[in-house]
mmCIF file with all atom_site columns, C-alpha atoms in Angstrom:
data_model
loop_
_atom_site.group_PDB
_atom_site.id
_atom_site.type_symbol
_atom_site.label_atom_id
_atom_site.label_alt_id
_atom_site.label_comp_id
_atom_site.label_asym_id
_atom_site.label_entity_id
_atom_site.label_seq_id
_atom_site.pdbx_PDB_ins_code
_atom_site.Cartn_x
_atom_site.Cartn_y
_atom_site.Cartn_z
_atom_site.occupancy
_atom_site.B_iso_or_equiv
_atom_site.pdbx_formal_charge
_atom_site.auth_seq_id
_atom_site.auth_comp_id
_atom_site.auth_asym_id
_atom_site.auth_atom_id
_atom_site.pdbx_PDB_model_num
ATOM 1   C CA . GLY A 1 1   ? -92.550  -52.247 -182.053 1.00 55.00 ? 1   GLY A CA 1
ATOM 2   C CA . ARG A 1 2   ? -95.037  -51.455 -179.326 1.00 69.00 ? 2   ARG A CA 1
ATOM 3   C CA . MET A 1 3   ? -98.254  -53.419 -179.151 1.00 70.00 ? 3   MET A CA 1
ATOM 4   C CA . SER A 1 4   ? -101.649 -51.792 -179.055 1.00 79.00 ? 4   SER A CA 1
ATOM 5   C CA . ALA A 1 5   ? -103.806 -52.448 -175.982 1.00 80.00 ? 5   ALA A CA 1
ATOM 6   C CA . THR A 1 6   ? -106.083 -54.571 -178.191 1.00 79.00 ? 6   THR A CA 1
ATOM 7   C CA . GLN A 1 7   ? -103.206 -56.751 -179.393 1.00 76.00 ? 7   GLN A CA 1
ATOM 8   C CA . ARG A 1 8   ? -101.917 -57.088 -175.851 1.00 76.00 ? 8   ARG A CA 1
ATOM 9   C CA . SER A 1 9   ? -105.274 -58.182 -174.419 1.00 79.00 ? 9   SER A CA 1
ATOM 10  C CA . LYS A 1 10  ? -105.696 -60.634 -177.319 1.00 77.00 ? 10  LYS A CA 1
ATOM 11  C CA . GLY A 1 11  ? -102.229 -61.958 -176.515 1.00 80.00 ? 11  GLY A CA 1
ATOM 12  C CA . GLN A 1 12  ? -103.089 -62.360 -172.836 1.00 85.00 ? 12  GLN A CA 1
ATOM 13  C CA . ARG A 1 13  ? -106.387 -64.058 -173.694 1.00 88.00 ? 13  ARG A CA 1
ATOM 14  C CA . GLY A 1 14  ? -104.431 -66.369 -175.972 1.00 88.00 ? 14  GLY A CA 1
ATOM 15  C CA . GLU A 1 15  ? -102.004 -67.234 -173.172 1.00 89.00 ? 15  GLU A CA 1
ATOM 16  C CA . ARG A 1 16  ? -104.825 -68.027 -170.740 1.00 90.00 ? 16  ARG A CA 1
ATOM 17  C CA . GLU A 1 17  ? -106.623 -70.084 -173.381 1.00 92.00 ? 17  GLU A CA 1
ATOM 18  C CA . PHE A 1 18  ? -103.508 -72.102 -174.254 1.00 94.00 ? 18  PHE A CA 1
ATOM 19  C CA . CYS A 1 19  ? -102.682 -72.721 -170.584 1.00 92.00 ? 19  CYS A CA 1
ATOM 20  C CA . ALA A 1 20  ? -106.236 -73.918 -169.891 1.00 92.00 ? 20  ALA A CA 1
ATOM 21  C CA . ALA A 1 21  ? -106.170 -76.259 -172.898 1.00 93.00 ? 21  ALA A CA 1
ATOM 22  C CA . LEU A 1 22  ? -102.748 -77.682 -172.016 1.00 94.00 ? 22  LEU A CA 1
ATOM 23  C CA . ARG A 1 23  ? -103.752 -78.072 -168.366 1.00 93.00 ? 23  ARG A CA 1
ATOM 24  C CA . ASP A 1 24  ? -106.731 -80.199 -169.467 1.00 92.00 ? 24  ASP A CA 1
ATOM 25  C CA . HIS A 1 25  ? -104.329 -82.588 -171.222 1.00 92.00 ? 25  HIS A CA 1
ATOM 26  C CA . LEU A 1 26  ? -101.591 -82.567 -168.591 1.00 90.00 ? 26  LEU A CA 1
ATOM 27  C CA . GLY A 1 27  ? -103.839 -82.592 -165.553 1.00 86.00 ? 27  GLY A CA 1
ATOM 28  C CA . GLU A 1 28  ? -101.757 -80.092 -163.634 1.00 80.00 ? 28  GLU A CA 1
ATOM 29  C CA . ALA A 1 29  ? -101.701 -76.376 -162.989 1.00 76.00 ? 29  ALA A CA 1
ATOM 30  C CA . LEU A 1 30  ? -99.560  -74.171 -165.201 1.00 81.00 ? 30  LEU A CA 1
ATOM 31  C CA . THR A 1 31  ? -98.287  -70.741 -164.275 1.00 74.00 ? 31  THR A CA 1
ATOM 32  C CA . ARG A 1 32  ? -97.855  -67.965 -166.793 1.00 77.00 ? 32  ARG A CA 1
ATOM 33  C CA . GLN A 1 33  ? -94.938  -65.613 -166.475 1.00 76.00 ? 33  GLN A CA 1
ATOM 34  C CA . LEU A 1 34  ? -96.423  -62.239 -165.622 1.00 73.00 ? 34  LEU A CA 1
ATOM 35  C CA . GLY A 1 35  ? -95.302  -58.650 -166.005 1.00 69.00 ? 35  GLY A CA 1
ATOM 36  C CA . SER A 1 36  ? -91.588  -58.032 -165.724 1.00 62.00 ? 36  SER A CA 1
ATOM 37  C CA . ALA A 1 37  ? -90.689  -61.732 -165.680 1.00 66.00 ? 37  ALA A CA 1
ATOM 38  C CA . ARG A 1 38  ? -92.243  -61.997 -169.116 1.00 67.00 ? 38  ARG A CA 1
ATOM 39  C CA . ASP A 1 39  ? -90.812  -58.841 -170.647 1.00 72.00 ? 39  ASP A CA 1
ATOM 40  C CA . GLY A 1 40  ? -88.148  -60.198 -172.940 1.00 74.00 ? 40  GLY A CA 1
ATOM 41  C CA . GLY A 1 41  ? -88.735  -63.703 -171.594 1.00 83.00 ? 41  GLY A CA 1
ATOM 42  C CA . PRO A 1 42  ? -91.047  -66.611 -172.426 1.00 88.00 ? 42  PRO A CA 1
ATOM 43  C CA . ASP A 1 43  ? -94.785  -66.541 -171.655 1.00 88.00 ? 43  ASP A CA 1
ATOM 44  C CA . LEU A 1 44  ? -94.912  -69.882 -169.865 1.00 91.00 ? 44  LEU A CA 1
ATOM 45  C CA . LEU A 1 45  ? -92.421  -72.106 -168.043 1.00 91.00 ? 45  LEU A CA 1
ATOM 46  C CA . ILE A 1 46  ? -93.298  -75.784 -167.630 1.00 91.00 ? 46  ILE A CA 1
ATOM 47  C CA . GLY A 1 47  ? -91.530  -77.735 -164.927 1.00 86.00 ? 47  GLY A CA 1
ATOM 48  C CA . GLU A 1 48  ? -87.770  -77.344 -164.969 1.00 86.00 ? 48  GLU A CA 1
ATOM 49  C CA . THR A 1 49  ? -87.554  -77.906 -168.678 1.00 91.00 ? 49  THR A CA 1
ATOM 50  C CA . TRP A 1 50  ? -89.701  -76.010 -171.144 1.00 94.00 ? 50  TRP A CA 1
ATOM 51  C CA . ALA A 1 51  ? -89.956  -72.336 -172.069 1.00 94.00 ? 51  ALA A CA 1
ATOM 52  C CA . VAL A 1 52  ? -93.066  -71.691 -174.150 1.00 95.00 ? 52  VAL A CA 1
ATOM 53  C CA . GLU A 1 53  ? -93.739  -68.651 -176.308 1.00 94.00 ? 53  GLU A CA 1
ATOM 54  C CA . ILE A 1 54  ? -97.476  -68.208 -177.014 1.00 94.00 ? 54  ILE A CA 1
ATOM 55  C CA . LYS A 1 55  ? -98.726  -66.318 -180.082 1.00 93.00 ? 55  LYS A CA 1
ATOM 56  C CA . ARG A 1 56  ? -102.245 -65.595 -181.185 1.00 88.00 ? 56  ARG A CA 1
ATOM 57  C CA . GLY A 1 57  ? -103.349 -63.906 -184.392 1.00 78.00 ? 57  GLY A CA 1
ATOM 58  C CA . GLU A 1 58  ? -103.635 -63.813 -188.138 1.00 75.00 ? 58  GLU A CA 1
ATOM 59  C CA . GLN A 1 59  ? -100.189 -62.676 -189.220 1.00 86.00 ? 59  GLN A CA 1
ATOM 60  C CA . LEU A 1 60  ? -98.096  -65.794 -188.778 1.00 90.00 ? 60  LEU A CA 1
ATOM 61  C CA . ARG A 1 61  ? -94.400  -64.982 -188.494 1.00 93.00 ? 61  ARG A CA 1
ATOM 62  C CA . LEU A 1 62  ? -93.308  -68.477 -187.547 1.00 94.00 ? 62  LEU A CA 1
ATOM 63  C CA . ALA A 1 63  ? -89.637  -68.153 -188.506 1.00 93.00 ? 63  ALA A CA 1
ATOM 64  C CA . ASP A 1 64  ? -89.235  -64.974 -186.414 1.00 94.00 ? 64  ASP A CA 1
ATOM 65  C CA . TRP A 1 65  ? -91.250  -66.395 -183.542 1.00 95.00 ? 65  TRP A CA 1
ATOM 66  C CA . TRP A 1 66  ? -89.266  -69.641 -183.535 1.00 96.00 ? 66  TRP A CA 1
ATOM 67  C CA . THR A 1 67  ? -85.975  -67.717 -183.423 1.00 95.00 ? 67  THR A CA 1
ATOM 68  C CA . GLN A 1 68  ? -87.342  -65.664 -180.511 1.00 94.00 ? 68  GLN A CA 1
ATOM 69  C CA . SER A 1 69  ? -88.529  -68.814 -178.705 1.00 95.00 ? 69  SER A CA 1
ATOM 70  C CA . CYS A 1 70  ? -85.134  -70.463 -179.090 1.00 95.00 ? 70  CYS A CA 1
ATOM 71  C CA . GLN A 1 71  ? -83.205  -67.419 -177.865 1.00 94.00 ? 71  GLN A CA 1
ATOM 72  C CA . GLN A 1 72  ? -85.434  -66.966 -174.815 1.00 93.00 ? 72  GLN A CA 1
ATOM 73  C CA . ALA A 1 73  ? -85.257  -70.660 -173.942 1.00 94.00 ? 73  ALA A CA 1
ATOM 74  C CA . ALA A 1 74  ? -81.467  -70.748 -174.378 1.00 93.00 ? 74  ALA A CA 1
ATOM 75  C CA . ASP A 1 75  ? -81.108  -67.775 -172.005 1.00 93.00 ? 75  ASP A CA 1
ATOM 76  C CA . LEU A 1 76  ? -82.820  -69.881 -169.326 1.00 92.00 ? 76  LEU A CA 1
ATOM 77  C CA . TYR A 1 77  ? -81.146  -73.199 -170.262 1.00 93.00 ? 77  TYR A CA 1
ATOM 78  C CA . ARG A 1 78  ? -84.555  -74.594 -171.203 1.00 94.00 ? 78  ARG A CA 1
ATOM 79  C CA . TRP A 1 79  ? -86.081  -76.288 -174.227 1.00 95.00 ? 79  TRP A CA 1
ATOM 80  C CA . PRO A 1 80  ? -88.030  -74.033 -176.615 1.00 96.00 ? 80  PRO A CA 1
ATOM 81  C CA . ALA A 1 81  ? -91.659  -74.472 -177.641 1.00 97.00 ? 81  ALA A CA 1
ATOM 82  C CA . LEU A 1 82  ? -93.770  -72.102 -179.733 1.00 97.00 ? 82  LEU A CA 1
ATOM 83  C CA . ALA A 1 83  ? -97.549  -72.325 -179.369 1.00 97.00 ? 83  ALA A CA 1
ATOM 84  C CA . TYR A 1 84  ? -99.632  -70.429 -181.915 1.00 96.00 ? 84  TYR A CA 1
ATOM 85  C CA . ARG A 1 85  ? -103.212 -70.265 -183.033 1.00 94.00 ? 85  ARG A CA 1
ATOM 86  C CA . PRO A 1 86  ? -104.559 -68.494 -186.108 1.00 89.00 ? 86  PRO A CA 1
ATOM 87  C CA . ASN A 1 87  ? -108.156 -67.304 -185.799 1.00 88.00 ? 87  ASN A CA 1
ATOM 88  C CA . ARG A 1 88  ? -110.739 -70.109 -185.963 1.00 90.00 ? 88  ARG A CA 1
ATOM 89  C CA . GLN A 1 89  ? -108.067 -72.807 -185.943 1.00 93.00 ? 89  GLN A CA 1
ATOM 90  C CA . PRO A 1 90  ? -106.718 -75.121 -183.244 1.00 94.00 ? 90  PRO A CA 1
ATOM 91  C CA . TRP A 1 91  ? -103.508 -74.521 -181.313 1.00 96.00 ? 91  TRP A CA 1
ATOM 92  C CA . GLN A 1 92  ? -100.293 -75.873 -182.773 1.00 97.00 ? 92  GLN A CA 1
ATOM 93  C CA . VAL A 1 93  ? -96.987  -76.230 -180.956 1.00 98.00 ? 93  VAL A CA 1
ATOM 94  C CA . ILE A 1 94  ? -93.571  -76.202 -182.625 1.00 97.00 ? 94  ILE A CA 1
ATOM 95  C CA . VAL A 1 95  ? -90.852  -78.107 -180.749 1.00 97.00 ? 95  VAL A CA 1
ATOM 96  C CA . PRO A 1 96  ? -87.344  -79.359 -181.577 1.00 96.00 ? 96  PRO A CA 1
ATOM 97  C CA . LEU A 1 97  ? -87.541  -82.637 -183.486 1.00 95.00 ? 97  LEU A CA 1
ATOM 98  C CA . ASP A 1 98  ? -84.704  -84.292 -181.571 1.00 94.00 ? 98  ASP A CA 1
ATOM 99  C CA . ILE A 1 99  ? -86.599  -83.882 -178.291 1.00 93.00 ? 99  ILE A CA 1
ATOM 100 C CA . VAL A 1 100 ? -89.631  -85.589 -179.836 1.00 93.00 ? 100 VAL A CA 1
ATOM 101 C CA . MET A 1 101 ? -87.433  -88.408 -181.140 1.00 93.00 ? 101 MET A CA 1
ATOM 102 C CA . TRP A 1 102 ? -85.070  -89.016 -178.223 1.00 91.00 ? 102 TRP A CA 1
ATOM 103 C CA . GLY A 1 103 ? -86.451  -87.049 -175.310 1.00 90.00 ? 103 GLY A CA 1
ATOM 104 C CA . TYR A 1 104 ? -83.509  -84.662 -175.114 1.00 88.00 ? 104 TYR A CA 1
ATOM 105 C CA . PRO A 1 105 ? -81.603  -82.235 -177.364 1.00 88.00 ? 105 PRO A CA 1
ATOM 106 C CA . HIS A 1 106 ? -79.384  -84.430 -179.504 1.00 88.00 ? 106 HIS A CA 1
ATOM 107 C CA . TRP A 1 107 ? -78.238  -82.315 -182.447 1.00 86.00 ? 107 TRP A CA 1
ATOM 108 C CA . GLU A 1 108 ? -75.908  -79.320 -182.768 1.00 83.00 ? 108 GLU A CA 1
ATOM 109 C CA . ASN A 1 109 ? -78.611  -77.455 -184.618 1.00 79.00 ? 109 ASN A CA 1
ATOM 110 C CA . THR A 1 110 ? -81.485  -78.473 -182.367 1.00 76.00 ? 110 THR A CA 1
ATOM 111 C CA . ALA A 1 111 ? -82.995  -74.991 -182.764 1.00 79.00 ? 111 ALA A CA 1
ATOM 112 C CA . ALA A 1 112 ? -82.851  -74.929 -186.585 1.00 81.00 ? 112 ALA A CA 1
ATOM 113 C CA . ALA A 1 113 ? -86.271  -74.364 -188.153 1.00 81.00 ? 113 ALA A CA 1
ATOM 114 C CA . ASP A 1 114 ? -85.778  -77.381 -190.450 1.00 87.00 ? 114 ASP A CA 1
ATOM 115 C CA . TYR A 1 115 ? -85.419  -79.642 -187.405 1.00 92.00 ? 115 TYR A CA 1
ATOM 116 C CA . THR A 1 116 ? -88.759  -79.045 -185.740 1.00 95.00 ? 116 THR A CA 1
ATOM 117 C CA . ALA A 1 117 ? -92.008  -80.948 -185.308 1.00 96.00 ? 117 ALA A CA 1
ATOM 118 C CA . THR A 1 118 ? -95.440  -79.325 -185.162 1.00 97.00 ? 118 THR A CA 1
ATOM 119 C CA . LEU A 1 119 ? -97.832  -80.941 -182.700 1.00 97.00 ? 119 LEU A CA 1
ATOM 120 C CA . GLY A 1 120 ? -101.343 -80.426 -181.459 1.00 97.00 ? 120 GLY A CA 1
ATOM 121 C CA . ILE A 1 121 ? -101.849 -79.701 -177.761 1.00 96.00 ? 121 ILE A CA 1
ATOM 122 C CA . ALA A 1 122 ? -102.400 -83.381 -176.920 1.00 96.00 ? 122 ALA A CA 1
ATOM 123 C CA . GLY A 1 123 ? -99.166  -84.275 -178.705 1.00 96.00 ? 123 GLY A CA 1
ATOM 124 C CA . PHE A 1 124 ? -97.230  -81.568 -176.879 1.00 96.00 ? 124 PHE A CA 1
ATOM 125 C CA . ALA A 1 125 ? -98.659  -82.769 -173.547 1.00 95.00 ? 125 ALA A CA 1
ATOM 126 C CA . ALA A 1 126 ? -97.544  -86.310 -174.432 1.00 94.00 ? 126 ALA A CA 1
ATOM 127 C CA . VAL A 1 127 ? -93.993  -85.113 -175.153 1.00 94.00 ? 127 VAL A CA 1
ATOM 128 C CA . ILE A 1 128 ? -93.911  -83.222 -171.823 1.00 94.00 ? 128 ILE A CA 1
ATOM 129 C CA . ARG A 1 129 ? -95.040  -86.361 -169.986 1.00 91.00 ? 129 ARG A CA 1
ATOM 130 C CA . GLU A 1 130 ? -92.668  -88.715 -171.812 1.00 90.00 ? 130 GLU A CA 1
ATOM 131 C CA . THR A 1 131 ? -89.579  -86.537 -171.463 1.00 89.00 ? 131 THR A CA 1
ATOM 132 C CA . ARG A 1 132 ? -90.286  -86.184 -167.762 1.00 85.00 ? 132 ARG A CA 1
ATOM 133 C CA . ARG A 1 133 ? -90.062  -89.909 -167.135 1.00 67.00 ? 133 ARG A CA 1
ATOM 134 C CA . ARG A 1 134 ? -86.420  -90.177 -168.165 1.00 56.00 ? 134 ARG A CA 1
#
């Protein structure tokens, strides 16, 4: 359904906040997808590899959001990541487990919800750095 202006501005604040926090750990600028590039696509692209969906709010719909993240990433031949933050809690990032383990997609069902790892921002930044070196 359509988002209210309040939800949308909270979403955009969430995106800026996540990008700033990740930038602090990665030490490099990150560019959000804006406007039409983002409509139906991921919120943030990192390097040549990651497509990140960023969600902020109380109602956690992780299964739906993960499916959305995976579809959007697959459309761009990228790896999916889902960053989310409930109110008054730190950011968490869901990523495929095989990428954490081996540094690349290794399993048929790499996008299956059972085969994910949930990381903090520092952990996600570490995975980005490590997978880049290969």
